[in-house]
Coordinates of C-alpha atoms in Angstrom, one line a residue:
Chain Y
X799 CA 44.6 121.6 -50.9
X800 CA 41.6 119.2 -50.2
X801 CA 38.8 118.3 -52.3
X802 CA 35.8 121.3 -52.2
X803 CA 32.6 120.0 -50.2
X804 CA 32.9 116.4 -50.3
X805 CA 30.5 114.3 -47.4
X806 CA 32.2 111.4 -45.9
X807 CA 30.8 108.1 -46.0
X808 CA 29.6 107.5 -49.2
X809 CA 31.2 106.5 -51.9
X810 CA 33.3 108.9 -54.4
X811 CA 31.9 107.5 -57.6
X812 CA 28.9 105.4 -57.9
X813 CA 27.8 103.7 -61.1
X814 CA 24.2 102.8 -60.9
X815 CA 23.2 100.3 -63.8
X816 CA 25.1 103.0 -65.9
X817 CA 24.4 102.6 -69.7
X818 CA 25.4 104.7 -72.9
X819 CA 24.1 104.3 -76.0
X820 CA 25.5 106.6 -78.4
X821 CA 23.2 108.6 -81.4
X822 CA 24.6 106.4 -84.0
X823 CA 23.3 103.6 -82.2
X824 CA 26.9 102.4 -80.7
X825 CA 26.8 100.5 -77.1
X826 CA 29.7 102.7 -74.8
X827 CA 28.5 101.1 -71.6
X828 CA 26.7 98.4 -71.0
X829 CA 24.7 98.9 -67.2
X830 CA 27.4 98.7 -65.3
X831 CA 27.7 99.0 -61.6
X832 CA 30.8 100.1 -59.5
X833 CA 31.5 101.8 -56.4
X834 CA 34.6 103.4 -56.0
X835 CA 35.6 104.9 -52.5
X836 CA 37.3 108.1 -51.7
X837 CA 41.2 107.7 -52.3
X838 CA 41.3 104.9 -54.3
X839 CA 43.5 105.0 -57.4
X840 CA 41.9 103.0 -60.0
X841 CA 43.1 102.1 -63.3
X842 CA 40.5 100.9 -66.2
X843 CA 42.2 98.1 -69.0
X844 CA 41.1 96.8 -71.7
X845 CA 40.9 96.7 -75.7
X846 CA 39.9 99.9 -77.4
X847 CA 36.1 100.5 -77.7
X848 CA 35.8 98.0 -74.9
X849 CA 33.6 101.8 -73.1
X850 CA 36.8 102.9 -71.2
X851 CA 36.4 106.6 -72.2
X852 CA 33.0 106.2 -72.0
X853 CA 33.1 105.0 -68.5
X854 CA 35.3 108.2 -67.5
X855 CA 33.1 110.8 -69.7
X856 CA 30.3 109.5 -67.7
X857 CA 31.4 110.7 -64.6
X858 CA 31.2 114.3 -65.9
X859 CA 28.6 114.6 -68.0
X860 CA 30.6 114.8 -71.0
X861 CA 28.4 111.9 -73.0
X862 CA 25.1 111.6 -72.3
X863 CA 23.9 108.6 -70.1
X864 CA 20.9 107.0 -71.4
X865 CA 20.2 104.2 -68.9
X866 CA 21.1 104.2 -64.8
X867 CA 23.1 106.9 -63.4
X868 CA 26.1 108.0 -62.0
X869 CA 26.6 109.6 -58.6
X870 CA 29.6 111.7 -58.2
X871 CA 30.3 113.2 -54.3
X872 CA 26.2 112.3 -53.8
X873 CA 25.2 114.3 -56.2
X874 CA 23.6 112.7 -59.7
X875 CA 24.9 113.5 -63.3
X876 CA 22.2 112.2 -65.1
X877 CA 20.0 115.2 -62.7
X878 CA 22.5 117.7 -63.5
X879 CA 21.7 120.2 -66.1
X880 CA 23.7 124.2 -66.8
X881 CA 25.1 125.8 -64.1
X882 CA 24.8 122.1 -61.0
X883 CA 26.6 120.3 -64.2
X884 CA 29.4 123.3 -64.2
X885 CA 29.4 122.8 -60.4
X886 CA 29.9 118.7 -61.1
X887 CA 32.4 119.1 -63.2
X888 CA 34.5 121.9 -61.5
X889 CA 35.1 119.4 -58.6
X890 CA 36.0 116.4 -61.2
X891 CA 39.6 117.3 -63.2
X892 CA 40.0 115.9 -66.4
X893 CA 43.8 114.5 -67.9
X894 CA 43.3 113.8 -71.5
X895 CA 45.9 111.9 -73.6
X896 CA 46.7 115.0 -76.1
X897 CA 46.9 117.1 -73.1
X898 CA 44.4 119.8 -74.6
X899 CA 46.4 122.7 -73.7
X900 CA 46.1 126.4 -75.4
X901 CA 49.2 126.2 -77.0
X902 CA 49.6 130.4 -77.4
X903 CA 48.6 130.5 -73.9
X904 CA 51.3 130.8 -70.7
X905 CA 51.5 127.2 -68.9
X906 CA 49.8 129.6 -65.8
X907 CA 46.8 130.5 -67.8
X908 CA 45.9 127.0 -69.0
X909 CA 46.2 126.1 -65.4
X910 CA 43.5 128.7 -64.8
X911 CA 41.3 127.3 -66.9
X912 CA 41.0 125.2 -64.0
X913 CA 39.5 127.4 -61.9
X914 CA 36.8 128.7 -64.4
X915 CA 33.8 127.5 -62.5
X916 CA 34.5 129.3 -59.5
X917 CA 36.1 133.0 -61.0
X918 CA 33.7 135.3 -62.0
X919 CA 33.3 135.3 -66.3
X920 CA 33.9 138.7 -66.4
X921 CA 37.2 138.2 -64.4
X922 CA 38.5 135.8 -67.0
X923 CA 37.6 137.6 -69.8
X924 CA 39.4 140.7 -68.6
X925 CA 42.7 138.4 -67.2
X926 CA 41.8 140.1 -63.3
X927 CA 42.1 136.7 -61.5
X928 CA 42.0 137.0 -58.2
X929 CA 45.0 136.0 -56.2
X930 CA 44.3 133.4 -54.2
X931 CA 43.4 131.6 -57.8
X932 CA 47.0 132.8 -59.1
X933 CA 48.3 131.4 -55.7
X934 CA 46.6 128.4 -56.4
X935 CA 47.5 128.0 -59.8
X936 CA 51.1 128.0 -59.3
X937 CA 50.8 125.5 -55.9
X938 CA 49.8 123.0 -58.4
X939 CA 52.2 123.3 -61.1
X940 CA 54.4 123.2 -58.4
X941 CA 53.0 120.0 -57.2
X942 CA 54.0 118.7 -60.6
X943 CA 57.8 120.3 -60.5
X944 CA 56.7 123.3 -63.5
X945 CA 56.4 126.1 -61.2
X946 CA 59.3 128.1 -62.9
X947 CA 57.9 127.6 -66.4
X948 CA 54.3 129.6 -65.5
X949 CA 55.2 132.6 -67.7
X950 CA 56.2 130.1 -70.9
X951 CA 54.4 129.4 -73.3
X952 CA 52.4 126.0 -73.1
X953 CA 53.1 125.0 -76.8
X954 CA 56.9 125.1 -76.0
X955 CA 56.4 122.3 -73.3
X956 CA 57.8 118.8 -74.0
X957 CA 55.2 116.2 -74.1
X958 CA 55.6 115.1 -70.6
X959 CA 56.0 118.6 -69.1
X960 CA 52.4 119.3 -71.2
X961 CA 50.9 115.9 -69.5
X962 CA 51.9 117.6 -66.3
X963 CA 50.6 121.1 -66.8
X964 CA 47.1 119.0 -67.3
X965 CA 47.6 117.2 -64.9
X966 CA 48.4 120.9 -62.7
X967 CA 45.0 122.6 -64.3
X968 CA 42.7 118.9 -63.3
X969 CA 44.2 120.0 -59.3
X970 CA 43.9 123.8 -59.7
X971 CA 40.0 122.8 -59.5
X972 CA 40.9 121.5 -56.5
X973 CA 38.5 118.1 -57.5
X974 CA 37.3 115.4 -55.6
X975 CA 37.9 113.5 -58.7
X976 CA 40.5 113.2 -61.1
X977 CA 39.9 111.2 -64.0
X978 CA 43.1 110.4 -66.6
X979 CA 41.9 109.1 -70.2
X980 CA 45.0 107.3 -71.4
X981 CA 47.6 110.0 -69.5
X982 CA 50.7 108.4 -71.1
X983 CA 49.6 107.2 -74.3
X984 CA 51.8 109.4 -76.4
X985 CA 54.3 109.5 -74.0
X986 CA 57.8 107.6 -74.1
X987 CA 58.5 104.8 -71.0
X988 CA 60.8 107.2 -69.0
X989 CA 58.0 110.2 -69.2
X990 CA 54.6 108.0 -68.7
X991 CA 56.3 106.8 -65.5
X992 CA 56.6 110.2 -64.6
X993 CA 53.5 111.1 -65.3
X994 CA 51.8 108.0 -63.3
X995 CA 54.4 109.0 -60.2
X996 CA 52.9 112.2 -60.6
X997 CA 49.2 111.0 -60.8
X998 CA 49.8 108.8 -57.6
X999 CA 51.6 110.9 -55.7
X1000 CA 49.0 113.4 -55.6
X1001 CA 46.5 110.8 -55.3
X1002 CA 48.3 109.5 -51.9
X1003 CA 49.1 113.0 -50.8
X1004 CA 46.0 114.6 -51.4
X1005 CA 43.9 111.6 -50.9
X1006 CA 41.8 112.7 -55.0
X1007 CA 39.9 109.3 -55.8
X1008 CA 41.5 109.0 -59.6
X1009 CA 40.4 106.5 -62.0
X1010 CA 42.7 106.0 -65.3
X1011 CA 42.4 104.3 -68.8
X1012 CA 45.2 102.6 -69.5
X1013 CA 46.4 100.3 -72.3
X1014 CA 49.9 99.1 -70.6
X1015 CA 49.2 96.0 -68.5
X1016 CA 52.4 96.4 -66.8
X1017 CA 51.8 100.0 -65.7
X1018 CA 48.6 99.2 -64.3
X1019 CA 49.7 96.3 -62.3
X1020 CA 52.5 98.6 -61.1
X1021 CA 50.2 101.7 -60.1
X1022 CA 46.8 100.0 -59.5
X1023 CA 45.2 99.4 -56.1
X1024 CA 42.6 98.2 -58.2
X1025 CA 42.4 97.3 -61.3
X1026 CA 38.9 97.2 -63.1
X1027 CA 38.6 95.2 -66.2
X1028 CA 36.0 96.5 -69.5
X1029 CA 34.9 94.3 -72.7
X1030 CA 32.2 95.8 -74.8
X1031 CA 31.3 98.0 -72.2
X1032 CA 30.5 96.1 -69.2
X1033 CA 32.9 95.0 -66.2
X1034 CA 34.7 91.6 -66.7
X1035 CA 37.2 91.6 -64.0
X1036 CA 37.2 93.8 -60.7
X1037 CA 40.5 92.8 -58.1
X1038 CA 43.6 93.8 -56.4
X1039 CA 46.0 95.8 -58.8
X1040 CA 49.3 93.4 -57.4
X1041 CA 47.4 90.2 -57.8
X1042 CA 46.3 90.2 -61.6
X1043 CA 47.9 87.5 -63.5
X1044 CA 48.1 87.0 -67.0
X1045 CA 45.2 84.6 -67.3
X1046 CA 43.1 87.6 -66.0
X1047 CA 45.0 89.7 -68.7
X1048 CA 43.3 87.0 -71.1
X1049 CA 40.1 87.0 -69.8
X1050 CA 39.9 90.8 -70.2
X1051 CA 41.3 91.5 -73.6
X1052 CA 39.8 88.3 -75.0
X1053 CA 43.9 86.9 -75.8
X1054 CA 46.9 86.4 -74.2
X1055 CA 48.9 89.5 -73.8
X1056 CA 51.3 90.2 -76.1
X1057 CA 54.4 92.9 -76.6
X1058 CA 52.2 95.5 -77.6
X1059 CA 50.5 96.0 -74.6
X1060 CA 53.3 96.2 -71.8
X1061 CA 55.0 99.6 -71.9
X1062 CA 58.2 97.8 -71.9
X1063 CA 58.4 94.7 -73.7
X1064 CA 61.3 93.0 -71.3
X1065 CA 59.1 93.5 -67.8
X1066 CA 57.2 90.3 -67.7
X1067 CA 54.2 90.1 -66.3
Chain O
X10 CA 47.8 96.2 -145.3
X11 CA 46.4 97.6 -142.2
X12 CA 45.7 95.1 -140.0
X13 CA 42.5 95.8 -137.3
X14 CA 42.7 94.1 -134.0
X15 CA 39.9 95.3 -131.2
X16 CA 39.6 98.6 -132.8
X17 CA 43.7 99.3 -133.2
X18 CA 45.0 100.1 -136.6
X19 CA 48.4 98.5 -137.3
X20 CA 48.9 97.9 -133.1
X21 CA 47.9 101.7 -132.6
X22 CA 44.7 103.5 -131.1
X23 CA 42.5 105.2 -133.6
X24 CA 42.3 108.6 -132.8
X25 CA 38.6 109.9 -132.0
X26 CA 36.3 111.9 -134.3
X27 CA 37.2 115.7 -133.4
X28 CA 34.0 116.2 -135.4
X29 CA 32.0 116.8 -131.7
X30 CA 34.8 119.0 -130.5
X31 CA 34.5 121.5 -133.1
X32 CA 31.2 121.1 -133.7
X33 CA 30.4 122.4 -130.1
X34 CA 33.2 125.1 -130.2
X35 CA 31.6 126.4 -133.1
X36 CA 28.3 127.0 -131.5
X37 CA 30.1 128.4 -128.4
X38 CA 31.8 131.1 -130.6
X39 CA 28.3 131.8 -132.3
X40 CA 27.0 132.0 -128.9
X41 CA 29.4 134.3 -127.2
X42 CA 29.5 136.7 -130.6
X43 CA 25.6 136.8 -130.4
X44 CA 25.4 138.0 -126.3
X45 CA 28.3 140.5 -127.3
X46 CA 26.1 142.2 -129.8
X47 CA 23.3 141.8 -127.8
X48 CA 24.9 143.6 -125.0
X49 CA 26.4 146.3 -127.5
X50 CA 23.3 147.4 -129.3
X51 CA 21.6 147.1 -125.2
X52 CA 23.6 150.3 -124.3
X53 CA 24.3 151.8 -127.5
X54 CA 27.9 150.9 -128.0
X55 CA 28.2 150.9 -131.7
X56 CA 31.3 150.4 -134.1
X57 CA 32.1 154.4 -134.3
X58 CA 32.3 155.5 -130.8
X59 CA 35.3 152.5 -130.3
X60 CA 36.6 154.1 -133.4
X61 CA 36.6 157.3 -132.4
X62 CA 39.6 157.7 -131.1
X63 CA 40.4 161.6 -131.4
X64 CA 38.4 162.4 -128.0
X65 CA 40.6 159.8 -126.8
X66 CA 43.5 161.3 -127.5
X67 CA 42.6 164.3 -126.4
X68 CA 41.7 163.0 -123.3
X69 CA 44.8 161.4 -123.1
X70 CA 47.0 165.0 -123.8
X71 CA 45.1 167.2 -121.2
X72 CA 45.7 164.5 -118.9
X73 CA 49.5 164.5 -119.4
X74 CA 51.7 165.5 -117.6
X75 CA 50.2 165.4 -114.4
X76 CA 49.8 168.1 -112.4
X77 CA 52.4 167.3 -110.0
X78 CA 52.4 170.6 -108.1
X79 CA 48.6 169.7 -106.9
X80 CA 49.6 167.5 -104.7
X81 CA 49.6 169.6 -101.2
X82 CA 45.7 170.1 -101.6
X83 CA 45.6 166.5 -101.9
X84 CA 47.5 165.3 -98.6
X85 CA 44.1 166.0 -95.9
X86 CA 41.8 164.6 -98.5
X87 CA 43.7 161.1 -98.7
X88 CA 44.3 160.9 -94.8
X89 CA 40.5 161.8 -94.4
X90 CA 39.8 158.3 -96.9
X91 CA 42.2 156.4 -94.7
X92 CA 40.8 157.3 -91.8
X93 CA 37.2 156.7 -92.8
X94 CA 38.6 153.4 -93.8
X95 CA 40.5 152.7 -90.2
X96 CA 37.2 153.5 -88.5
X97 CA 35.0 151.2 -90.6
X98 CA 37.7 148.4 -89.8
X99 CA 37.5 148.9 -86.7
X100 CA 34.1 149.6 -85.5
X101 CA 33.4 146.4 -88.0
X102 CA 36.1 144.3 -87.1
X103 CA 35.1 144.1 -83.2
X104 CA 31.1 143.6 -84.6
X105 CA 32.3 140.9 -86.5
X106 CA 33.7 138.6 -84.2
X107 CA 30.6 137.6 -82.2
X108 CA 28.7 137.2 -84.6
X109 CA 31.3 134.8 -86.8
X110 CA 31.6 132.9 -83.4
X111 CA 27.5 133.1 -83.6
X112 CA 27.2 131.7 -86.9
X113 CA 29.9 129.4 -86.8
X114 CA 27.5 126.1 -86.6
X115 CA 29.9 124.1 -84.1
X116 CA 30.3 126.7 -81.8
X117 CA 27.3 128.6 -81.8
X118 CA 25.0 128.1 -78.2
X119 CA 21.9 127.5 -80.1
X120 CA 20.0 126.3 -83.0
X121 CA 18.2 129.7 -83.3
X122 CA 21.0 132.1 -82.7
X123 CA 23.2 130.2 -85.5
X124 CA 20.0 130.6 -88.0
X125 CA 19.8 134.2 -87.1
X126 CA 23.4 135.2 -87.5
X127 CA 23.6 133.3 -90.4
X128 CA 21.0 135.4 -92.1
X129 CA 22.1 138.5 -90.8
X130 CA 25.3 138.0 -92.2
X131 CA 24.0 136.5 -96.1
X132 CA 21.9 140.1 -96.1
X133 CA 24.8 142.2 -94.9
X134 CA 27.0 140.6 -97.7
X135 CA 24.3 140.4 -100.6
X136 CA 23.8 144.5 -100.4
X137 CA 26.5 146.0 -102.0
X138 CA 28.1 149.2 -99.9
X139 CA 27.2 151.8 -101.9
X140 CA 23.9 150.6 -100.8
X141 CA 24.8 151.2 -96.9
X142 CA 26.4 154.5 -97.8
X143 CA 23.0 155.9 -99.2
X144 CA 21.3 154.7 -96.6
X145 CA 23.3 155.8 -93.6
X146 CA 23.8 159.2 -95.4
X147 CA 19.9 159.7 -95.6
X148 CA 20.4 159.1 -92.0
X149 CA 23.4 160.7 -90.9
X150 CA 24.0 163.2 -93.6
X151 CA 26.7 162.6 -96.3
X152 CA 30.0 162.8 -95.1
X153 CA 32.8 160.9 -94.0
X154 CA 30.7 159.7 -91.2
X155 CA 28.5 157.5 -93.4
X156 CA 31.1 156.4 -95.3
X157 CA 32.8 155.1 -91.9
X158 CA 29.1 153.6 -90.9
X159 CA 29.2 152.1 -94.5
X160 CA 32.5 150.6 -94.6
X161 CA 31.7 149.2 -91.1
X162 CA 29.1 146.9 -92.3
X163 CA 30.8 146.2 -95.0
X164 CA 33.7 144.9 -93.0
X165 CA 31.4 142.7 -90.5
X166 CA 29.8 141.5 -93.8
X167 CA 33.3 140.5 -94.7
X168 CA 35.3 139.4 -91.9
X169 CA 32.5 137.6 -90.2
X170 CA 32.1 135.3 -92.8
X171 CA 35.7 134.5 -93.0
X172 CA 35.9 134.1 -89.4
X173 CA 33.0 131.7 -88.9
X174 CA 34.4 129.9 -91.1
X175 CA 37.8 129.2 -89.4
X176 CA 35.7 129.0 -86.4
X177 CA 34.3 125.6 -87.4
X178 CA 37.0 124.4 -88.5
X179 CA 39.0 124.1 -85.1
X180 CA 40.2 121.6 -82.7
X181 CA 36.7 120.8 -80.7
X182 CA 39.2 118.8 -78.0
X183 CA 40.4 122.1 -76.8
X184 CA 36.5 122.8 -76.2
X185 CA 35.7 119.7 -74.7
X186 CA 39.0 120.1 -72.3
X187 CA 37.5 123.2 -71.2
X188 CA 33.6 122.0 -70.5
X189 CA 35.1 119.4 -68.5
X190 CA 36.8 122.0 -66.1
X191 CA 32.8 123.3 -65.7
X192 CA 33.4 126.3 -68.0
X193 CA 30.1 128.0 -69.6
X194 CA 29.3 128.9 -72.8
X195 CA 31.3 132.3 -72.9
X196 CA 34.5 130.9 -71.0
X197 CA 34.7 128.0 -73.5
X198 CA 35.5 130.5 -76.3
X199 CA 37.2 132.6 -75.1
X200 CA 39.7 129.7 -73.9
X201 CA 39.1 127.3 -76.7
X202 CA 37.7 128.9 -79.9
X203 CA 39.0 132.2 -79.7
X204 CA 42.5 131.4 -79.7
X205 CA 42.6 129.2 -82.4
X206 CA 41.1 131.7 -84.8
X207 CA 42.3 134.9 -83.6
X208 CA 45.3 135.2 -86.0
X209 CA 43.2 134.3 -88.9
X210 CA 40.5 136.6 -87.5
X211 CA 43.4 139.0 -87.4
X212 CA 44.5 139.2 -90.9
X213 CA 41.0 138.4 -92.0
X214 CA 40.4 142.3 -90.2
X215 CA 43.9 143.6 -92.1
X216 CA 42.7 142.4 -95.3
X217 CA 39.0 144.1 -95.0
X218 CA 41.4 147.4 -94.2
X219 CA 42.7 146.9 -97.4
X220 CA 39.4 147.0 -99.1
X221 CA 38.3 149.7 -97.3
X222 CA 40.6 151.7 -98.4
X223 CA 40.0 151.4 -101.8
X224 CA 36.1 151.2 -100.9
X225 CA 36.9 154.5 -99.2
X226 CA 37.8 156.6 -102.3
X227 CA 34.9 155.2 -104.0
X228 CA 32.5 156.3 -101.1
X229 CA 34.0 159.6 -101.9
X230 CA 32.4 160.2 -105.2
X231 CA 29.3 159.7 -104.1
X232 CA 29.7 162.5 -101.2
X233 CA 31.6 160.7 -98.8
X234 CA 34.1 162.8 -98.5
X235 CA 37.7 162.2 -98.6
X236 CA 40.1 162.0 -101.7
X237 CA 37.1 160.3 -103.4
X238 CA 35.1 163.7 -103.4
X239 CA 38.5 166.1 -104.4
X240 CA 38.7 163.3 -107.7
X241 CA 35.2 164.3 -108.7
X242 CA 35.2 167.6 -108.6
X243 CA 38.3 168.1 -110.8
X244 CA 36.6 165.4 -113.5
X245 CA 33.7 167.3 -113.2
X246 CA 35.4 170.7 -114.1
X247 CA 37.6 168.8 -116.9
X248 CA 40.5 169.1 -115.0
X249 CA 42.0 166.0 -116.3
X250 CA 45.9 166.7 -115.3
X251 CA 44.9 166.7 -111.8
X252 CA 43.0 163.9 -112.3
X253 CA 45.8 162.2 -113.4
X254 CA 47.7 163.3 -110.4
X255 CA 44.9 162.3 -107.6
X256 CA 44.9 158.5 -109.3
X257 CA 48.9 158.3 -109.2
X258 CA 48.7 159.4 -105.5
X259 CA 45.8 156.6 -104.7
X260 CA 47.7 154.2 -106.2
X261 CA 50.8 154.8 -104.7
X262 CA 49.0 155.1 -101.2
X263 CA 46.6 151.9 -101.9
X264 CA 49.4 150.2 -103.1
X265 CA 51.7 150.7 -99.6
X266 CA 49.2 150.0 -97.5
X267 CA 48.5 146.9 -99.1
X268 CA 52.0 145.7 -99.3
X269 CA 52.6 146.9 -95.3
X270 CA 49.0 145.1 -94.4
X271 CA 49.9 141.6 -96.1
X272 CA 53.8 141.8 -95.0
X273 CA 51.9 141.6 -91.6
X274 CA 49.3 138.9 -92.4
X275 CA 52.2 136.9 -93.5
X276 CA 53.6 136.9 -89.9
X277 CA 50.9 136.1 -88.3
X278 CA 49.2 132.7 -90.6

């Protein structure tokens, strides 16, 4: 599995004086320019409302950008309208923090749903997907270890094992892109460090440029190449994952780090 | 002595002046005496027809015991007023459901399309289905056939309200999980929307066939065929024991296929 039609050189994501201002008049981002290059694995800190989900649902499409652009794979957002905005999207997968799975659905159907941009409608609708998309389907949730669990049903998945099924259906699109929007948020310690193995494994094996939200300071510095720091909705700190101290910490969330934001209060930072 | 301290006689509240009350249930009386004669005299119901109580009873004799040995001549009749009910409920049911996802205001593609549907459905519901049945039987001819046809509209009148309005009350994650893969319009529906309200949309269809069933024998008086018809010819030819007999075997046939239809709703909300 490699990413679908993606031209070396430039960069995998390209914020371009990005800004969002939402209807009600709320600042999400705040012209913010960032290049990230293919493979990297970045993780995105700060408080809440500081734009982190913004900056990720800006990369799809999924809020509107009012001001700059982004450029996914060379290919605009903000010029992507109907069927080249399906296209954008199929090739950027999407791990949300409540997982989002249909819960009556078989774990190997929601999976499918990953590859709903590129099967015919009329296939979906009357369940004939074709088999290299089956095939497909179950490569990635073996990727995450869930292969023998296709057939259950997805509502009868522990937490974790439903972050990972996402996580399955975000590959089954076979992206250039993954983005994670707090992946481990409503996990327990032992499960979110599954989840982020997970997430960087198939970052380093697949070489998908992945950008995650995170509120744990200690997880980032432990899975961050890079960590990128946001405060009402522009950039305040862009370094090194391993090298972040806690004065950086400070700088970003506008304190001193405190128990509540290290996954495991005894890890000090 | 009675001692008065911030309107409290003795360290106790004075009680308020019922004077209003009664006052105002007075006129109410008045009022709902006055629109009962109004109505009376209006279609000629006057003291001596309640009191005349000897057609009554002779009504009630001829129509006791039932004719219980009529029964075989009553067996295709019923099944023919269940059937014309199953096909209405089905033909309906399957009608219904894109246009609740239509009118259902968070789902629906377009501003347009929801205001259509929307009307469509307030005119199907405001005409009552004796309405369609005359209508369709001009067209079709009476028979069971437009009684199915009218029953049919009367069941998308029914269940596509009911469904629209579970439809807007889902999960809109699920939908937005979907769009992110690059799904369309149709494909984030049918992955998102439609299972969240199909077992509502289920029993919403189970309880129309319910109505229809009763709807059905109605139908038949007015030519519809079915149990509905047999029932008006005996009344018509004063053959009041078999009356009797035709309404205890309606009952007892409404009555079990009410109970069977919400044991299975029960399962499935």
């Amino acid at each position: 599995m490699t990413a679908e039609g993606s031209p070396a050189g430039s960069p995998a994501i390209r914020f371009d004086g990005t800004s969002v201002v939402y209807p009600n008049g709320v600042k999400g981002l705040d012209a913010v320019d960032l290049e990230v290059p293919r493979g990297e694995l970045v993780v995105v800190v700060g408080l809440s409302g500081a734009g982190k989900s913004t900056l990720l649902r800006a990369v799809n499409g999924l809020v509107r950008i009012t001001g700059g652009d982004v450029v996914v794979d060379g290919r605009s957002v903000r010029a992507s309208h109907g069927a080249g905005l399906r296209d954008l999207r199929a090739s950027v997968g999407m791990i949300f923090q409540d997982y989002r799975l249909v819960r009556r659905l078989s774990v190997l159907q929601n999976v499918l749903v990953g590859r709903v941009a590129r099967v015919p409608t009329w296939r979906q609708l009357a369940g004939l997907w074709p088999k290299e998309d089956v095939a497909l389907a179950l490569d990635s949730l073996d990727r995450v270890g869930l292969a023998d669990r296709a057939y259950v049903k997805a509502g009868q998945l522990s937490g974790g094992q439903q972050q990972r099924v996402g996580i399955a259906r975000a590959l089954a699109q076979k992206p250039a892109v993954i983005l994670a929007d707090e992946p481990v948020a409503s996990l327990d310690p032992v499960t979110s460090r599954q989840v982020m193995d997970d997430l960087q494994r198939i970052n380093r094996d697949l070489g998908i440029t992945t950008l995650v939200n995170l509120h744990f300071l200690d997880l980032a510095k432990e899975y961050a190449e890079r960590i990128i720091g946001l405060s009402q909705g522009r950039v305040v700190f862009d370094g090194a994952g391993a090298g972040v101290t806690a004065d950086d910490f400070a700088e970003i969330y506008g304190r001193h780090p405190t128990a509540e934001d290290v996954l495991e209060a005894q890890v000090a930072l | 002595m009675n001692s008065i301290v911030n309107g409290m006689v003795n360290g106790r509240p004075v009680p308020p002046s019922r004077v209003r009350g009664r006052v105002l249930a007075a006129v109410a009386l008045l009022l709902l005496a006055g629109l009962t004669a109004w109505s009376a005299a209006g279609i000629g119901v006057t003291l001596e027809v309640f009191l005349n109580a000897s057609r009554i009873g002779r009504l009630v004799e001829e129509s006791f015991p039932p004719a219980w040995n009529f029964w075989p001549r009553l067996v295709k009749p019923l099944l023919e007023t269940v059937q014309i009910a199953i096909l209405g409920t089905l033909f309906g049911g399957i009608a219904a459901l894109p246009l609740a996802v239509l009118a259902a205001r968070t789902v629906s593609p377009s501003r347009p399309l929801y205001w259509l549907s929307r009307n469509v459905m307030n005119v199907l519901r405001t005409m009552p289905d004796l309405f369609w049945a005359m209508l369709f039987a001009s067209a079709v001819g009476f028979g069971p056939f437009a009684g199915s046809l009218a029953l049919t509209v009367f069941t998308v009148a029914v269940v596509s309200k009911l469904t629209s309005e579970s439809a807007e009350s889902i999960d809109l994650k699920l939908t937005e999980a979907v769009r992110a893969s690059g799904g369309n319009w149709l494909e984030t529906v049918w992955f998102s929307v439609l299972p969240q309200v199909l077992p509502q949309y289920v029993s919403y269809v189970l309880y129309a066939f319910e109505l229809n069933v009763r709807a059905s024998t109605v139908l038949g008086l007015v030519g519809a065929g079915g149990i509905g018809m047999v029932l008006n010819t005996q009344r018509t030819t004063f053959q009041y024991a078999r009356v009797t007999m035709i309404v205890l075997f309606i009952f007892a046939v409404v009555l079990a296929i009410e109970q069977l239809s919400a044991a299975a709703r029960r399962r499935l909300v």
